Amino acid sequence: MSRHWSPPPRHWRRSRKISFSGSEVRLTVLAGLFMGLAYAFVPTGGAASGEAASIEADYADAAERVSDPQAASIVDGDTFRYRGEKYRVADIDTPEVNGRCAYESRLAAQATDRMETLLHQGPFELHAVDRDEDRYGRKLRVVTRGGRSLGDQLVAEGLARTWTGGGSPGAVDRIKVVL
């Protein structure tokens, strides 16, 4: 310790007791309640929840809106044609129709049927990903409706797996099925 330093005078160290009157407390509580209500009713851009807002933020790019879903023809669970272009659903991988076993082929048929149902239920959006095409020339897009990925829906139903990389989507010829 330095010779020149000395502790502050005793009266500086006294704690000051703070007290609030009942009306001050009520006013503070009412102000907090008002601010909370005002925050709760601020428009969120149409998102119904925090999760939906996060998903919509992920797909906030300039998406192509498909207003005529009946024009989409399904190739398999993760591939379809629309207006002369072949699209690969970029966020999932489904079993191949010509599977290595009967179980894989059945699962591929179910995924294909389900994707057809999902696409034809109404308008959807096509969102570009980091690459425009895969090695087979298919356009890579995430397909959403109302901010939710249709691929995620297939994953939730057990008909697809989330694409985690390892080359371009479509590079893996088959999903290994363990019986």
PDB file of C-alpha atoms in Angstrom:
ATOM      1  CA  MET A   1       0.000   0.000   0.000  1.00  0.00           C
ATOM      2  CA  SER A   2       1.167   3.464  -0.798  1.00  0.00           C
ATOM      3  CA  ARG A   3       2.073   5.855   1.998  1.00  0.00           C
ATOM      4  CA  HIS A   4      -0.051   8.538   0.416  1.00  0.00           C
ATOM      5  CA  TRP A   5      -3.227   6.564   0.277  1.00  0.00           C
ATOM      6  CA  SER A   6      -5.645   6.681   3.146  1.00  0.00           C
ATOM      7  CA  PRO A   7      -9.108   5.223   3.464  1.00  0.00           C
ATOM      8  CA  PRO A   8     -12.023   7.554   2.795  1.00  0.00           C
ATOM      9  CA  PRO A   9     -13.515   9.359   5.755  1.00  0.00           C
ATOM     10  CA  ARG A  10     -15.946   7.349   7.796  1.00  0.00           C
ATOM     11  CA  HIS A  11     -18.988   9.420   6.790  1.00  0.00           C
ATOM     12  CA  TRP A  12     -18.396   8.501   3.091  1.00  0.00           C
ATOM     13  CA  ARG A  13     -18.825   4.847   3.873  1.00  0.00           C
ATOM     14  CA  ARG A  14     -22.188   5.123   5.529  1.00  0.00           C
ATOM     15  CA  SER A  15     -24.873   3.255   3.693  1.00  0.00           C
ATOM     16  CA  ARG A  16     -27.836   5.310   2.744  1.00  0.00           C
ATOM     17  CA  LYS A  17     -31.137   3.617   3.366  1.00  0.00           C
ATOM     18  CA  ILE A  18     -33.476   3.902   0.414  1.00  0.00           C
ATOM     19  CA  SER A  19     -37.180   3.592   0.941  1.00  0.00           C
ATOM     20  CA  PHE A  20     -40.119   3.924  -1.395  1.00  0.00           C
ATOM     21  CA  SER A  21     -43.591   5.039  -0.575  1.00  0.00           C
ATOM     22  CA  GLY A  22     -46.562   2.852  -1.510  1.00  0.00           C
ATOM     23  CA  SER A  23     -47.573   5.184  -4.334  1.00  0.00           C
ATOM     24  CA  GLU A  24     -44.062   5.047  -5.831  1.00  0.00           C
ATOM     25  CA  VAL A  25     -44.151   1.245  -5.804  1.00  0.00           C
ATOM     26  CA  ARG A  26     -47.604   1.174  -7.424  1.00  0.00           C
ATOM     27  CA  LEU A  27     -46.500   3.656 -10.082  1.00  0.00           C
ATOM     28  CA  THR A  28     -43.402   1.572 -10.878  1.00  0.00           C
ATOM     29  CA  VAL A  29     -45.432  -1.648 -11.133  1.00  0.00           C
ATOM     30  CA  LEU A  30     -48.022   0.000 -13.385  1.00  0.00           C
ATOM     31  CA  ALA A  31     -45.296   1.441 -15.642  1.00  0.00           C
ATOM     32  CA  GLY A  32     -43.701  -2.025 -15.939  1.00  0.00           C
ATOM     33  CA  LEU A  33     -47.073  -3.600 -16.716  1.00  0.00           C
ATOM     34  CA  PHE A  34     -47.788  -0.986 -19.373  1.00  0.00           C
ATOM     35  CA  MET A  35     -44.358  -1.494 -20.984  1.00  0.00           C
ATOM     36  CA  GLY A  36     -44.829  -5.284 -20.970  1.00  0.00           C
ATOM     37  CA  LEU A  37     -48.234  -5.022 -22.639  1.00  0.00           C
ATOM     38  CA  ALA A  38     -46.915  -2.550 -25.207  1.00  0.00           C
ATOM     39  CA  TYR A  39     -44.034  -4.927 -26.037  1.00  0.00           C
ATOM     40  CA  ALA A  40     -46.384  -7.922 -26.281  1.00  0.00           C
ATOM     41  CA  PHE A  41     -48.510  -6.246 -28.936  1.00  0.00           C
ATOM     42  CA  VAL A  42     -45.671  -5.033 -31.162  1.00  0.00           C
ATOM     43  CA  PRO A  43     -46.092  -6.639 -34.622  1.00  0.00           C
ATOM     44  CA  THR A  44     -43.641  -9.487 -35.218  1.00  0.00           C
ATOM     45  CA  GLY A  45     -43.825  -9.620 -38.988  1.00  0.00           C
ATOM     46  CA  GLY A  46     -46.515 -12.293 -39.040  1.00  0.00           C
ATOM     47  CA  ALA A  47     -44.636 -14.915 -37.039  1.00  0.00           C
ATOM     48  CA  ALA A  48     -46.801 -16.808 -34.576  1.00  0.00           C
ATOM     49  CA  SER A  49     -43.978 -17.674 -32.182  1.00  0.00           C
ATOM     50  CA  GLY A  50     -40.294 -17.159 -31.517  1.00  0.00           C
ATOM     51  CA  GLU A  51     -39.504 -20.422 -33.324  1.00  0.00           C
ATOM     52  CA  ALA A  52     -41.504 -19.392 -36.381  1.00  0.00           C
ATOM     53  CA  ALA A  53     -39.785 -15.998 -36.379  1.00  0.00           C
ATOM     54  CA  SER A  54     -36.411 -17.752 -36.304  1.00  0.00           C
ATOM     55  CA  ILE A  55     -37.379 -20.028 -39.190  1.00  0.00           C
ATOM     56  CA  GLU A  56     -38.725 -17.107 -41.204  1.00  0.00           C
ATOM     57  CA  ALA A  57     -35.481 -15.216 -40.558  1.00  0.00           C
ATOM     58  CA  ASP A  58     -33.538 -18.208 -41.918  1.00  0.00           C
ATOM     59  CA  TYR A  59     -35.556 -18.030 -45.145  1.00  0.00           C
ATOM     60  CA  ALA A  60     -35.843 -14.256 -45.470  1.00  0.00           C
ATOM     61  CA  ASP A  61     -34.126 -14.247 -48.868  1.00  0.00           C
ATOM     62  CA  ALA A  62     -35.866 -13.506 -52.126  1.00  0.00           C
ATOM     63  CA  ALA A  63     -37.691 -16.796 -52.533  1.00  0.00           C
ATOM     64  CA  GLU A  64     -39.470 -17.954 -55.635  1.00  0.00           C
ATOM     65  CA  ARG A  65     -43.142 -18.386 -54.784  1.00  0.00           C
ATOM     66  CA  VAL A  66     -44.886 -21.319 -56.444  1.00  0.00           C
ATOM     67  CA  SER A  67     -48.554 -20.378 -56.613  1.00  0.00           C
ATOM     68  CA  ASP A  68     -49.554 -23.340 -58.823  1.00  0.00           C
ATOM     69  CA  PRO A  69     -48.380 -26.374 -56.841  1.00  0.00           C
ATOM     70  CA  GLN A  70     -50.264 -28.786 -59.105  1.00  0.00           C
ATOM     71  CA  ALA A  71     -47.688 -27.952 -61.802  1.00  0.00           C
ATOM     72  CA  ALA A  72     -44.981 -29.683 -59.728  1.00  0.00           C
ATOM     73  CA  SER A  73     -44.403 -33.316 -60.672  1.00  0.00           C
ATOM     74  CA  ILE A  74     -42.712 -35.580 -58.171  1.00  0.00           C
ATOM     75  CA  VAL A  75     -39.677 -37.664 -59.147  1.00  0.00           C
ATOM     76  CA  ASP A  76     -38.983 -39.087 -55.683  1.00  0.00           C
ATOM     77  CA  GLY A  77     -39.083 -38.005 -52.028  1.00  0.00           C
ATOM     78  CA  ASP A  78     -36.469 -35.287 -52.437  1.00  0.00           C
ATOM     79  CA  THR A  79     -36.694 -34.386 -56.144  1.00  0.00           C
ATOM     80  CA  PHE A  80     -39.422 -32.805 -58.286  1.00  0.00           C
ATOM     81  CA  ARG A  81     -39.893 -30.993 -61.570  1.00  0.00           C
ATOM     82  CA  TYR A  82     -41.448 -27.563 -61.927  1.00  0.00           C
ATOM     83  CA  ARG A  83     -41.686 -25.464 -65.101  1.00  0.00           C
ATOM     84  CA  GLY A  84     -39.063 -27.470 -66.946  1.00  0.00           C
ATOM     85  CA  GLU A  85     -36.520 -27.406 -64.102  1.00  0.00           C
ATOM     86  CA  LYS A  86     -35.547 -30.310 -61.878  1.00  0.00           C
ATOM     87  CA  TYR A  87     -35.301 -29.369 -58.181  1.00  0.00           C
ATOM     88  CA  ARG A  88     -33.551 -31.192 -55.344  1.00  0.00           C
ATOM     89  CA  VAL A  89     -34.883 -30.498 -51.830  1.00  0.00           C
ATOM     90  CA  ALA A  90     -31.606 -29.317 -50.326  1.00  0.00           C
ATOM     91  CA  ASP A  91     -32.192 -29.915 -46.617  1.00  0.00           C
ATOM     92  CA  ILE A  92     -33.114 -33.633 -46.704  1.00  0.00           C
ATOM     93  CA  ASP A  93     -32.140 -36.995 -48.124  1.00  0.00           C
ATOM     94  CA  THR A  94     -34.706 -39.721 -48.768  1.00  0.00           C
ATOM     95  CA  PRO A  95     -34.284 -43.412 -49.659  1.00  0.00           C
ATOM     96  CA  GLU A  96     -33.843 -44.239 -53.341  1.00  0.00           C
ATOM     97  CA  VAL A  97     -36.805 -45.670 -55.246  1.00  0.00           C
ATOM     98  CA  ASN A  98     -34.599 -48.483 -56.597  1.00  0.00           C
ATOM     99  CA  GLY A  99     -33.434 -49.415 -53.116  1.00  0.00           C
ATOM    100  CA  ARG A 100     -31.093 -52.205 -52.114  1.00  0.00           C
ATOM    101  CA  CYS A 101     -33.908 -54.012 -50.349  1.00  0.00           C
ATOM    102  CA  ALA A 102     -37.702 -54.138 -50.314  1.00  0.00           C
ATOM    103  CA  TYR A 103     -37.888 -52.099 -47.098  1.00  0.00           C
ATOM    104  CA  GLU A 104     -35.851 -49.239 -48.573  1.00  0.00           C
ATOM    105  CA  SER A 105     -38.006 -49.246 -51.715  1.00  0.00           C
ATOM    106  CA  ARG A 106     -41.218 -49.146 -49.636  1.00  0.00           C
ATOM    107  CA  LEU A 107     -39.861 -46.275 -47.539  1.00  0.00           C
ATOM    108  CA  ALA A 108     -38.883 -44.424 -50.738  1.00  0.00           C
ATOM    109  CA  ALA A 109     -42.396 -44.896 -52.127  1.00  0.00           C
ATOM    110  CA  GLN A 110     -43.897 -43.539 -48.888  1.00  0.00           C
ATOM    111  CA  ALA A 111     -41.552 -40.517 -48.953  1.00  0.00           C
ATOM    112  CA  THR A 112     -42.439 -39.870 -52.595  1.00  0.00           C
ATOM    113  CA  ASP A 113     -46.178 -40.048 -51.901  1.00  0.00           C
ATOM    114  CA  ARG A 114     -45.867 -37.815 -48.843  1.00  0.00           C
ATOM    115  CA  MET A 115     -43.791 -35.187 -50.683  1.00  0.00           C
ATOM    116  CA  GLU A 116     -46.378 -35.166 -53.471  1.00  0.00           C
ATOM    117  CA  THR A 117     -49.143 -34.589 -50.913  1.00  0.00           C
ATOM    118  CA  LEU A 118     -47.190 -31.817 -49.181  1.00  0.00           C
ATOM    119  CA  LEU A 119     -46.297 -30.004 -52.404  1.00  0.00           C
ATOM    120  CA  HIS A 120     -49.823 -30.184 -53.802  1.00  0.00           C
ATOM    121  CA  GLN A 121     -51.511 -28.893 -50.620  1.00  0.00           C
ATOM    122  CA  GLY A 122     -50.989 -25.281 -51.603  1.00  0.00           C
ATOM    123  CA  PRO A 123     -48.541 -22.566 -52.616  1.00  0.00           C
ATOM    124  CA  PHE A 124     -44.960 -22.951 -51.412  1.00  0.00           C
ATOM    125  CA  GLU A 125     -41.655 -21.114 -51.616  1.00  0.00           C
ATOM    126  CA  LEU A 126     -38.311 -22.194 -53.084  1.00  0.00           C
ATOM    127  CA  HIS A 127     -35.315 -20.764 -51.191  1.00  0.00           C
ATOM    128  CA  ALA A 128     -31.836 -20.784 -52.678  1.00  0.00           C
ATOM    129  CA  VAL A 129     -28.973 -22.267 -50.670  1.00  0.00           C
ATOM    130  CA  ASP A 130     -25.230 -21.650 -50.852  1.00  0.00           C
ATOM    131  CA  ARG A 131     -24.960 -23.487 -54.205  1.00  0.00           C
ATOM    132  CA  ASP A 132     -27.395 -23.163 -57.090  1.00  0.00           C
ATOM    133  CA  GLU A 133     -27.093 -26.726 -58.469  1.00  0.00           C
ATOM    134  CA  ASP A 134     -25.883 -30.154 -57.439  1.00  0.00           C
ATOM    135  CA  ARG A 135     -23.555 -32.293 -59.529  1.00  0.00           C
ATOM    136  CA  TYR A 136     -26.532 -33.718 -61.448  1.00  0.00           C
ATOM    137  CA  GLY A 137     -27.711 -30.270 -62.597  1.00  0.00           C
ATOM    138  CA  ARG A 138     -30.701 -30.150 -60.257  1.00  0.00           C
ATOM    139  CA  LYS A 139     -31.534 -26.781 -58.662  1.00  0.00           C
ATOM    140  CA  LEU A 140     -30.869 -26.950 -54.919  1.00  0.00           C
ATOM    141  CA  ARG A 141     -33.682 -25.332 -52.936  1.00  0.00           C
ATOM    142  CA  VAL A 142     -35.256 -25.483 -49.485  1.00  0.00           C
ATOM    143  CA  VAL A 143     -39.027 -25.819 -49.895  1.00  0.00           C
ATOM    144  CA  THR A 144     -41.154 -24.006 -47.308  1.00  0.00           C
ATOM    145  CA  ARG A 145     -44.750 -23.168 -46.643  1.00  0.00           C
ATOM    146  CA  GLY A 146     -45.619 -20.623 -43.975  1.00  0.00           C
ATOM    147  CA  GLY A 147     -41.979 -20.456 -42.834  1.00  0.00           C
ATOM    148  CA  ARG A 148     -41.733 -24.204 -42.209  1.00  0.00           C
ATOM    149  CA  SER A 149     -39.518 -26.511 -44.253  1.00  0.00           C
ATOM    150  CA  LEU A 150     -41.422 -29.346 -45.939  1.00  0.00           C
ATOM    151  CA  GLY A 151     -38.206 -31.349 -45.711  1.00  0.00           C
ATOM    152  CA  ASP A 152     -38.239 -30.960 -41.919  1.00  0.00           C
ATOM    153  CA  GLN A 153     -41.774 -32.322 -41.940  1.00  0.00           C
ATOM    154  CA  LEU A 154     -40.638 -35.453 -43.809  1.00  0.00           C
ATOM    155  CA  VAL A 155     -37.799 -35.865 -41.302  1.00  0.00           C
ATOM    156  CA  ALA A 156     -40.258 -35.540 -38.386  1.00  0.00           C
ATOM    157  CA  GLU A 157     -42.427 -38.241 -39.986  1.00  0.00           C
ATOM    158  CA  GLY A 158     -39.463 -40.606 -40.325  1.00  0.00           C
ATOM    159  CA  LEU A 159     -39.483 -40.579 -44.139  1.00  0.00           C
ATOM    160  CA  ALA A 160     -36.222 -38.656 -44.634  1.00  0.00           C
ATOM    161  CA  ARG A 161     -33.054 -37.683 -42.853  1.00  0.00           C
ATOM    162  CA  THR A 162     -31.639 -34.206 -42.468  1.00  0.00           C
ATOM    163  CA  TRP A 163     -28.951 -33.515 -45.032  1.00  0.00           C
ATOM    164  CA  THR A 164     -25.706 -32.979 -43.119  1.00  0.00           C
ATOM    165  CA  GLY A 165     -23.279 -32.664 -46.003  1.00  0.00           C
ATOM    166  CA  GLY A 166     -20.562 -34.985 -47.153  1.00  0.00           C
ATOM    167  CA  GLY A 167     -20.658 -33.837 -50.765  1.00  0.00           C
ATOM    168  CA  SER A 168     -23.534 -32.454 -52.689  1.00  0.00           C
ATOM    169  CA  PRO A 169     -27.076 -33.560 -51.929  1.00  0.00           C
ATOM    170  CA  GLY A 170     -27.667 -36.501 -54.186  1.00  0.00           C
ATOM    171  CA  ALA A 171     -24.047 -37.664 -53.945  1.00  0.00           C
ATOM    172  CA  VAL A 172     -25.058 -40.525 -51.678  1.00  0.00           C
ATOM    173  CA  ASP A 173     -26.736 -43.125 -53.853  1.00  0.00           C
ATOM    174  CA  ARG A 174     -28.483 -45.018 -51.110  1.00  0.00           C
ATOM    175  CA  ILE A 175     -29.474 -44.794 -47.455  1.00  0.00           C
ATOM    176  CA  LYS A 176     -28.295 -47.794 -45.528  1.00  0.00           C
ATOM    177  CA  VAL A 177     -31.260 -49.504 -43.996  1.00  0.00           C
ATOM    178  CA  VAL A 178     -30.662 -51.650 -40.943  1.00  0.00           C
ATOM    179  CA  LEU A 179     -33.318 -54.303 -40.482  1.00  0.00           C
TER     180      LEU A 179
END
